[in-house]
Coordinates of C-alpha atoms in Angstrom, one line a residue:
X1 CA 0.0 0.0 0.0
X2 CA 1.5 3.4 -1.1
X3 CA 1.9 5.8 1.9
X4 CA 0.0 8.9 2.2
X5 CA 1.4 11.8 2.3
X6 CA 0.0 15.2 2.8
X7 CA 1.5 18.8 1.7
X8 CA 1.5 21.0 4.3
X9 CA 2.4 25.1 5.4
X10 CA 3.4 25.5 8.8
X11 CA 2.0 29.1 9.7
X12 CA 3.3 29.4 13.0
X13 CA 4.1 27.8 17.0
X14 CA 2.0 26.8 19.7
X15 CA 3.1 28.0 23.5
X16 CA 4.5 24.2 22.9
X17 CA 6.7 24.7 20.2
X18 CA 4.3 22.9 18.0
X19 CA 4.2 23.7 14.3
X20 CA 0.5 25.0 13.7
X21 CA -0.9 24.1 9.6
X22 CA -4.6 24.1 8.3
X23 CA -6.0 21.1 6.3
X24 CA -9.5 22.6 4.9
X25 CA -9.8 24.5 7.8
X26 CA -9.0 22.3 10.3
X27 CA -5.8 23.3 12.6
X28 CA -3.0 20.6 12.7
X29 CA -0.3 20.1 15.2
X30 CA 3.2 19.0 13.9
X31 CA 6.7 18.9 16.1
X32 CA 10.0 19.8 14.9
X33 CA 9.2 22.4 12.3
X34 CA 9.8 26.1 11.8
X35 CA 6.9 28.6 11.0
X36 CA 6.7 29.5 6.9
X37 CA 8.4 25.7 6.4
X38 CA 6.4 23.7 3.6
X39 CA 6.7 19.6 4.5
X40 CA 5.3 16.1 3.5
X41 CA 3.6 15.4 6.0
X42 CA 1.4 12.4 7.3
X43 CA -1.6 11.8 9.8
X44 CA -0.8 10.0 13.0
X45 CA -4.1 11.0 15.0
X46 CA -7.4 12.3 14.0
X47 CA -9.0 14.4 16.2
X48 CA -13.0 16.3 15.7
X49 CA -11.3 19.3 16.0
X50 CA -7.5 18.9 15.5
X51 CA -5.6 16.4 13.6
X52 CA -1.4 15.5 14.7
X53 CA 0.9 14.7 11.9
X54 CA 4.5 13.8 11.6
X55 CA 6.8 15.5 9.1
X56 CA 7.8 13.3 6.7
X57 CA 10.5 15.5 4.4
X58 CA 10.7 19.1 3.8
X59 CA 10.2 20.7 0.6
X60 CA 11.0 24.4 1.6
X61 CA 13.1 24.3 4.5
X62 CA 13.3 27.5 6.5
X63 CA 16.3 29.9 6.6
X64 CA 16.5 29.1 10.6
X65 CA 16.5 25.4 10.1
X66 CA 20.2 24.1 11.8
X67 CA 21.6 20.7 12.1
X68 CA 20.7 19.9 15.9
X69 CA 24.1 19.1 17.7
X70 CA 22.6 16.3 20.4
X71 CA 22.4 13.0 18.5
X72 CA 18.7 12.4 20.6
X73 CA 17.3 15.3 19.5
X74 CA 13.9 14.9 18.6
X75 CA 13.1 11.4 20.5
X76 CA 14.6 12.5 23.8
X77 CA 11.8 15.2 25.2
X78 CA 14.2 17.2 27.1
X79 CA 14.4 20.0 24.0
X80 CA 12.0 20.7 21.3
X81 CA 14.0 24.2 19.6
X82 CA 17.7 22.4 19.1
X83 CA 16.4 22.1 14.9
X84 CA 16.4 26.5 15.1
X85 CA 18.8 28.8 15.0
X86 CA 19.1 30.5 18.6
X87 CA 18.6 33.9 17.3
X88 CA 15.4 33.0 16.0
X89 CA 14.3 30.3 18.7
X90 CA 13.9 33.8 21.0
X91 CA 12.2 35.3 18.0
X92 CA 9.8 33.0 17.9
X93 CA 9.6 33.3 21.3
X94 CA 8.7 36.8 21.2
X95 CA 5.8 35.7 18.6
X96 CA 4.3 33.0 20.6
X97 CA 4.2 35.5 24.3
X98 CA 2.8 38.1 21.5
X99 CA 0.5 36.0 19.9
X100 CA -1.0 34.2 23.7
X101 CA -1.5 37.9 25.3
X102 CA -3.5 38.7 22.4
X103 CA -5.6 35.4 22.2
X104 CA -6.3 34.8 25.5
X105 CA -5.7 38.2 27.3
X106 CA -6.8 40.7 24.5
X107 CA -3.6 43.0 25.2
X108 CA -1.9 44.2 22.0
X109 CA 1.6 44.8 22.9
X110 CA 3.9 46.7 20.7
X111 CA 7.3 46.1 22.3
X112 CA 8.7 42.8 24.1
X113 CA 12.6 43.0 25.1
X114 CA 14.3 40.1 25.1
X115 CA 17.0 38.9 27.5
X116 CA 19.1 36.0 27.3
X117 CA 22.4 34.5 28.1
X118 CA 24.8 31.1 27.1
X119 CA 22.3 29.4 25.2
X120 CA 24.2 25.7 26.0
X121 CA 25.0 24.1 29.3
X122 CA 22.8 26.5 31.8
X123 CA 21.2 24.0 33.6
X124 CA 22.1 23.6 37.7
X125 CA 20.1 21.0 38.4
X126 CA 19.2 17.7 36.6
X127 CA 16.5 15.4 37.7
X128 CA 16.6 11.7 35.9
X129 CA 14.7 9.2 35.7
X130 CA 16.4 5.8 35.8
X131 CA 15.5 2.9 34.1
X132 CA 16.4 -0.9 33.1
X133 CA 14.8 -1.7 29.7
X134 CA 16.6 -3.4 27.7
X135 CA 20.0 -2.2 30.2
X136 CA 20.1 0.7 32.3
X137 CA 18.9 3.4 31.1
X138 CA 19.2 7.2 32.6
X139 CA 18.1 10.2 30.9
X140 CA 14.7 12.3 30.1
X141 CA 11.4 10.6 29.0
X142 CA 11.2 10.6 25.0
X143 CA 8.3 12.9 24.3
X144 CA 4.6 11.7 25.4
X145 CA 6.1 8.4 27.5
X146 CA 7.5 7.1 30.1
X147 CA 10.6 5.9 28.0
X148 CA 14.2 6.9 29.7
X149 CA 16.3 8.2 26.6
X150 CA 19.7 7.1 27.7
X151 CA 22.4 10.4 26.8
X152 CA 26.2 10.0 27.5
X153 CA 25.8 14.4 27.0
X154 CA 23.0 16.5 27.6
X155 CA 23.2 19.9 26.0
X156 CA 21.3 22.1 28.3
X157 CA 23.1 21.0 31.5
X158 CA 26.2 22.0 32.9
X159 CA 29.2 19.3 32.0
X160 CA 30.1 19.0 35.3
X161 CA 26.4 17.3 35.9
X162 CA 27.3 15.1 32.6
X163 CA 30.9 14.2 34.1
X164 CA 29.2 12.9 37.4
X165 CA 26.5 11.5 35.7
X166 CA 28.5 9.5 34.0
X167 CA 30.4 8.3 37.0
X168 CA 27.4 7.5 38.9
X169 CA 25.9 5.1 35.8
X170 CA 29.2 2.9 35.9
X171 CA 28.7 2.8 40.0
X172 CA 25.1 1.8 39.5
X173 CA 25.5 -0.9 37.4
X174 CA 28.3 -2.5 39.3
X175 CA 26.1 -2.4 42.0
X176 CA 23.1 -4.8 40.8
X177 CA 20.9 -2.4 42.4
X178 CA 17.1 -3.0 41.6
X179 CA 15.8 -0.2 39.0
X180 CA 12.2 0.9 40.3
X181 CA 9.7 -0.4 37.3
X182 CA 6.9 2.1 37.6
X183 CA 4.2 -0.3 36.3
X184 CA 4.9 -3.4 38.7
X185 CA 5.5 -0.5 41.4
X186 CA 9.2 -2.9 42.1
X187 CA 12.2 -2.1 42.4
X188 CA 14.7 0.4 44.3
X189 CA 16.3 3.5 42.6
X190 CA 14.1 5.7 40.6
X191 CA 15.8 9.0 40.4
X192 CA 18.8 10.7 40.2
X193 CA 19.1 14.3 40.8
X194 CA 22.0 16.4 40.4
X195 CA 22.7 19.9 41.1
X196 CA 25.4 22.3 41.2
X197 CA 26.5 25.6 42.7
X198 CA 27.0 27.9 39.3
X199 CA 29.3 30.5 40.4
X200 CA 31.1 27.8 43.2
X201 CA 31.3 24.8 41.2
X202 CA 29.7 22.7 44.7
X203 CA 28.1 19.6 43.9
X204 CA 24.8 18.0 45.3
X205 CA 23.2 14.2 44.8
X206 CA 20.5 13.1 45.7
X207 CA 19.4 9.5 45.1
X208 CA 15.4 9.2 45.0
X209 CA 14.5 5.1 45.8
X210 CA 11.5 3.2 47.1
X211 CA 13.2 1.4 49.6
X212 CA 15.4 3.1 52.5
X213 CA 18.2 0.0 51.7
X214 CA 21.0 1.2 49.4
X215 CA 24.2 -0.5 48.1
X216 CA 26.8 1.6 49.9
X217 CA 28.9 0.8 47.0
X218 CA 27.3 3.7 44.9
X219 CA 28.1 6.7 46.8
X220 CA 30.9 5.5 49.1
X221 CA 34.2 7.3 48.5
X222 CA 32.2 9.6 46.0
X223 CA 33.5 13.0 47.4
X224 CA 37.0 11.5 47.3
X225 CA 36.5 11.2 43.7
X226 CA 34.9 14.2 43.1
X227 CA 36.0 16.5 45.6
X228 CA 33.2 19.4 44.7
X229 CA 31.0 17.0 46.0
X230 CA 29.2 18.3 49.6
X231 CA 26.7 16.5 50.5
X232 CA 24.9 13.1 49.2
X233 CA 21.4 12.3 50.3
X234 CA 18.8 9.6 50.0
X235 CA 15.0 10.4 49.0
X236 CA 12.5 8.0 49.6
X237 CA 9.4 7.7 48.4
X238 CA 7.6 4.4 48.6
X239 CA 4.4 5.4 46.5
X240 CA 2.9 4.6 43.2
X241 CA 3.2 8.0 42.0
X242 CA 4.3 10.7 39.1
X243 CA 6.1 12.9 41.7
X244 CA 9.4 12.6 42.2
X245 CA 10.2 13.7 45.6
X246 CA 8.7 12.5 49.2
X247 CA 9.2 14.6 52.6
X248 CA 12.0 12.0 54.2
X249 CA 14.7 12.5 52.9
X250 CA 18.1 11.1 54.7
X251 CA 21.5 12.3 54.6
X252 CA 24.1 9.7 53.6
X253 CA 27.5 12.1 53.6
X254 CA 28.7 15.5 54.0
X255 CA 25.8 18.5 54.7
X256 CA 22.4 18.5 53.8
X257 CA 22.5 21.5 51.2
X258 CA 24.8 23.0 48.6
X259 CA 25.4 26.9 48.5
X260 CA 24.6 28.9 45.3
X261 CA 25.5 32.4 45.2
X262 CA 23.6 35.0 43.4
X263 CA 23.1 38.5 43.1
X264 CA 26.3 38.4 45.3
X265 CA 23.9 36.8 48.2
X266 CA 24.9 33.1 49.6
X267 CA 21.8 31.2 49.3
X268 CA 21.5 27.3 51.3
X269 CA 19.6 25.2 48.8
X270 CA 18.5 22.1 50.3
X271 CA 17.5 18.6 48.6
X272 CA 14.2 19.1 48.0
X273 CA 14.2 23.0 47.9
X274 CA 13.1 24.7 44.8
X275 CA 15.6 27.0 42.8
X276 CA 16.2 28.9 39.7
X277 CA 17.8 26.5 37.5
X278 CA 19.3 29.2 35.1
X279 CA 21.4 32.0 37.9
X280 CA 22.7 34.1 34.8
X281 CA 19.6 34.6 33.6
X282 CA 17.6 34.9 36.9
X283 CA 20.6 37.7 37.8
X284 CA 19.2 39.3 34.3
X285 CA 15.9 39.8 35.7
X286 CA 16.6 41.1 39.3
X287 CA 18.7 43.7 37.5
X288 CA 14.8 44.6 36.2
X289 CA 13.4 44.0 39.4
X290 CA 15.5 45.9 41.5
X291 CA 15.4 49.2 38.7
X292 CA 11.0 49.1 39.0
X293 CA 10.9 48.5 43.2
X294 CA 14.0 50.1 45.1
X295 CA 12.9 52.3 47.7
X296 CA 9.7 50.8 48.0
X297 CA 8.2 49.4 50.5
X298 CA 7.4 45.3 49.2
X299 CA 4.9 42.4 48.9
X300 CA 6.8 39.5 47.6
X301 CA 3.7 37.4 46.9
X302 CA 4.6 32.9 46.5
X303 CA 8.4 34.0 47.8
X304 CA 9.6 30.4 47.5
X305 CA 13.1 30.4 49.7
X306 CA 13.3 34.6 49.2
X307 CA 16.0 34.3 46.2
X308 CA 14.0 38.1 44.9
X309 CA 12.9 39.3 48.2
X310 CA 16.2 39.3 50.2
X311 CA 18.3 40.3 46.7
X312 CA 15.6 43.4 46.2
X313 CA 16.0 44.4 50.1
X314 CA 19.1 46.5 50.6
X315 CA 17.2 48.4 48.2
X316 CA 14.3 48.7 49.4
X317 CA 12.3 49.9 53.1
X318 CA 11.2 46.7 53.5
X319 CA 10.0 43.4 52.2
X320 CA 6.8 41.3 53.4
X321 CA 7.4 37.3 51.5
X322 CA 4.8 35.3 51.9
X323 CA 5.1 31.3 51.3
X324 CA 3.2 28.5 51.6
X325 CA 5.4 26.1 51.9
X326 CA 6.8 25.7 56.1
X327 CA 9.8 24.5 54.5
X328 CA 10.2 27.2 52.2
X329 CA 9.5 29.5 54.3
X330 CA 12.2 27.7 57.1
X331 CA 15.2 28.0 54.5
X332 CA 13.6 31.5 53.6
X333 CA 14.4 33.1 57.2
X334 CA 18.0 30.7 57.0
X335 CA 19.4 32.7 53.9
X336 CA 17.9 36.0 55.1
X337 CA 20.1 35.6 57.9
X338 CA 22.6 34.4 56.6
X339 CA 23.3 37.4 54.4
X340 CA 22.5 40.0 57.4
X341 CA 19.1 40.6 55.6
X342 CA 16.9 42.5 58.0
X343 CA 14.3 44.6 56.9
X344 CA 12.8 41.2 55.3
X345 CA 10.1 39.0 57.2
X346 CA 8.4 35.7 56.1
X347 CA 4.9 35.3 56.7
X348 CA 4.0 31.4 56.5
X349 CA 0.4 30.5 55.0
X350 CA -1.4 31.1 51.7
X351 CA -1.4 33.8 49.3
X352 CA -4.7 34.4 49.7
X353 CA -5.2 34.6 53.5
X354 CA -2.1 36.7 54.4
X355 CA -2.6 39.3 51.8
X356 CA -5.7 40.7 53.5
X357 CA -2.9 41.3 56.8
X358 CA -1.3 44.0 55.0
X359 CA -2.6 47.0 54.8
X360 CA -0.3 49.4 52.5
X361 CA 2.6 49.0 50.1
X362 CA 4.1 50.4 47.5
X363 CA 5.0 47.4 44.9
X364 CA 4.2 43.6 44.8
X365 CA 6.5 41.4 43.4
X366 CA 4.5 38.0 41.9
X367 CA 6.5 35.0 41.0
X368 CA 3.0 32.3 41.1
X369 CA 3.5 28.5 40.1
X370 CA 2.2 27.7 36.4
X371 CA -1.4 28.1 37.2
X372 CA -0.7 31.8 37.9
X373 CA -1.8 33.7 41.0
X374 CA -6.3 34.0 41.4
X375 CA -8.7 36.8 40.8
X376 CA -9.0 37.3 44.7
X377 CA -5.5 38.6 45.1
X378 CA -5.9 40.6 42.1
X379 CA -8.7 42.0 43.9
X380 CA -7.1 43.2 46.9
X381 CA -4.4 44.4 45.1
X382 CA -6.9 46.9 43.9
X383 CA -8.2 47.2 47.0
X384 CA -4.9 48.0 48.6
X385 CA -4.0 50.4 45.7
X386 CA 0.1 49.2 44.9
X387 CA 1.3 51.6 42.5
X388 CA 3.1 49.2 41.0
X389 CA 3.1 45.3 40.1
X390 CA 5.7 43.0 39.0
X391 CA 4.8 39.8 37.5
X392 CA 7.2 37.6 36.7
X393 CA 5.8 34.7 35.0
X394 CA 6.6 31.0 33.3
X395 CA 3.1 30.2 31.7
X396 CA 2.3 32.9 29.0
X397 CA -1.2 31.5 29.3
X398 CA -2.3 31.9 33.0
X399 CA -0.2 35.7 32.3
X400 CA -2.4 36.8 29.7
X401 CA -5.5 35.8 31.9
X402 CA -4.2 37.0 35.2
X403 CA -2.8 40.6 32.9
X404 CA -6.2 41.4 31.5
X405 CA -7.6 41.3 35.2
X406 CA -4.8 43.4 36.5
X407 CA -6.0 46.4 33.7
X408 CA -9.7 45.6 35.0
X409 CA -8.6 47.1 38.5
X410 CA -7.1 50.2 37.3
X411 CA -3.6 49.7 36.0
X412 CA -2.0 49.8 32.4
X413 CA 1.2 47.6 31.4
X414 CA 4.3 49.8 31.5
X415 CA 6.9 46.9 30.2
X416 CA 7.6 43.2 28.7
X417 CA 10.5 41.4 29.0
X418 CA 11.0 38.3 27.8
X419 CA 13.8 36.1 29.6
X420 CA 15.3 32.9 28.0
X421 CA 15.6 31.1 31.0
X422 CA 15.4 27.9 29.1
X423 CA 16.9 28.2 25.4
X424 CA 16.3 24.7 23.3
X425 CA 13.0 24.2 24.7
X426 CA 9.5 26.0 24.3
X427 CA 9.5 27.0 28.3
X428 CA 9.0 31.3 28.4
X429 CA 9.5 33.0 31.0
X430 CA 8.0 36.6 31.1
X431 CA 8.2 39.8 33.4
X432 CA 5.5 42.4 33.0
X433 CA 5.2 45.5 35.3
X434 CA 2.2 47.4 35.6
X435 CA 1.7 50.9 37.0
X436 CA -1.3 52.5 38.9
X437 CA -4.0 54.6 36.3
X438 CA -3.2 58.3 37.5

């Protein structure tokens, strides 16, 4: 049977890097092509409202097409961008963050400035899944599965986390351990996680199992070997889950965090602490920060460990971070203190409830998870009347929502930045600043 192949335009990206082409109307999604591209192209799933193809060969390739240097690219699901020029990857960027605050927030914006750094090896912090299909396997999931792509290199992280990757596959293997299989819910090791101090080259593992027993033959005399190496530690989580870390997590050598420095501030990051994976970048966008808010007094809403609210605070009267997260908020008061940090305080609970304890400010500072912050907190930031908001962003969707609310209560948008915090992949990260209708 002949195969069937379809002619198709590419007309532009989704916010997931998906090429976007019409077949009598109907939209269709397609990976790994560039916007004005024409490509053979066939059907893989048809949808009512959306069909998927896969490209099959390209008949007008586009002037930002490149030969992707990673010899996984496009079946490892790490990077979706390594096929396009880097100059136009952010390009494209700019068109997609365009294109979403238009669509889903009905804000035309005129100018987007775009920041960016190394475009290769950025990456502090690698977390892989392992696996033993077929041999052991350690990587990132091939798009859409639970397949481990095994990589001897990975492009977007730092090659001091591929040199003691490396080291720590040989260990496992000559230690028999049990790989967890996530269907039978057996086996033992079922992550590795990696991370390293940019600017001081220290070295974290962490070794995510389902049992507490581990071969001491994997980490023992480690730090010897790599002497950057300050602390090793053993996460274990026993469920049938997605996620990859659990609460009890046991030191096995050396100290229970590494230090990363940034914005010339000493910041303790624990195992299962959340931080910016991309410190050249994130310095980029403090610079921004610190330009809209110093001398203001501070709301620093979903503050996470503090890495803005104690870098803005020798500029500013004070800072009020609210956190969730008791842990968070823990390492939070640690790192203010540890940098002499005082006009800063930490107030534990939700968003939602601690915002109504304030009662003035000049300038919030927003950095919400992916679903963005809620309409309540919107609203009393009317209510409270902040002259200015800065919301920095990773979901250009849940931004164009949460924006067009903002310029409901009263504001206007004064600036766009868009920050390549994670070049090779379709991950945007925006900061918009809104100012007070006089």
């Amino acid at each position: 049977m002949a195969e069937h192949k379809i002619h198709l335009k590419i007309e532009k990206l989704n916010l997931g890097a998906q090429g976007i082409a019409f077949i009598n109307g109907k939209v269709c999604f397609v990976d790994y092509v560039i916007p004005g591209e024409k490509i053979n192209a066939e059907i893989i799933t048809e949808k009512k409202d959306y069909s998927v193809a896969r490209i099959k060969d390209i008949i007008k390739p586009s002037s930002a097409r490149i030969k992707p240097g990673c010899q996984v690219f496009g079946t490892c699901g790490g990077c979706q961008l390594q096929h396009i020029d880097y100059h136009d990857q952010v390009e494209l960027k700019r068109d997609i963050l365009k294109d979403t605050l238009r669509h889903i927030g009905k804000i035309e914006v005129d100018k987007i400035e775009i920041v960016y750094d190394n475009p290769w090896h950025y990456r502090n912090r690698a977390q892989l899944p392992v696996q033993n299909h077929d041999g052991l396997k350690i990587g990132y999931f091939k798009k859409g599965t639970h397949e481990v792509i095994n990589h001897d290199i990975c492009y977007i992280n730092q090659q001091e986390i591929n040199q003691v990757l490396n080291v720590l596959r040989e260990r496992i293997k000559k230690s028999k351990i049990a790989v967890y299989d996530e269907i039978r819910h057996q086996g033992n090791l079922r992550h590795i996680i990696i991370r390293r101090g940019t600017s001081n080259g220290q070295l974290y593992i962490t070794f995510v199992t389902r049992e507490r027993a581990l071969p001491k033959s994997i980490y023992d005399g480690l730090v010897q070997e790599i002497p950057e190496i300050v602390g090793i530690s053993q996460n274990i989580n026993s469920k049938k889950t997605n996620r990859i870390l659990n609460d009890m997590n046991v030191l096995l050598t050396g100290r229970n965090f590494y230090e990363e420095i940034l914005d010339s501030k000493i910041f303790r990051v624990h195992p299962i602490s959340f931080f910016q994976v991309n410190i050249p970048v994130f310095e980029k966008i403090l610079d921004i920060i610190k330009q809209e808010i110093q001398g203001s007094k501070v709301i620093d809403l979903y503050a996470g460990v503090g890495a803005i609210g104690i870098c803005v605070a020798p500029l500013c009267k004070s800072v009020m971070a609210i956190e969730e997260n008791p842990e968070a908020v823990k390492n939070g008061i640690e790192n203010a203190q540890l940098n002499s940090i005082k006009n800063i305080t930490f107030l534990p609970g939700k968003v939602e409830k601690k915002f109504v304890e304030i009662e003035n400010a000049d300038a919030v500072v927003l950095d919400p998870p992916r679903k963005g912050t809620t309409p309540q907190v919107i609203e009393m930031l009317g209510k409270i009347g902040i002259a200015k908001i800065v919301y920095l962003s990773c979901n250009p969707a849940t931004l164009a929502r949460d924006a067009s609310l903002i310029i409901c209560k009263g504001y206007h948008i004064k600036g766009v930045y868009l920050f390549d915090m994670f070049p090779q992949t379709y991950h945007i990260e925006a900061l918009m600043i809104f100012e007070r209708d006089l």
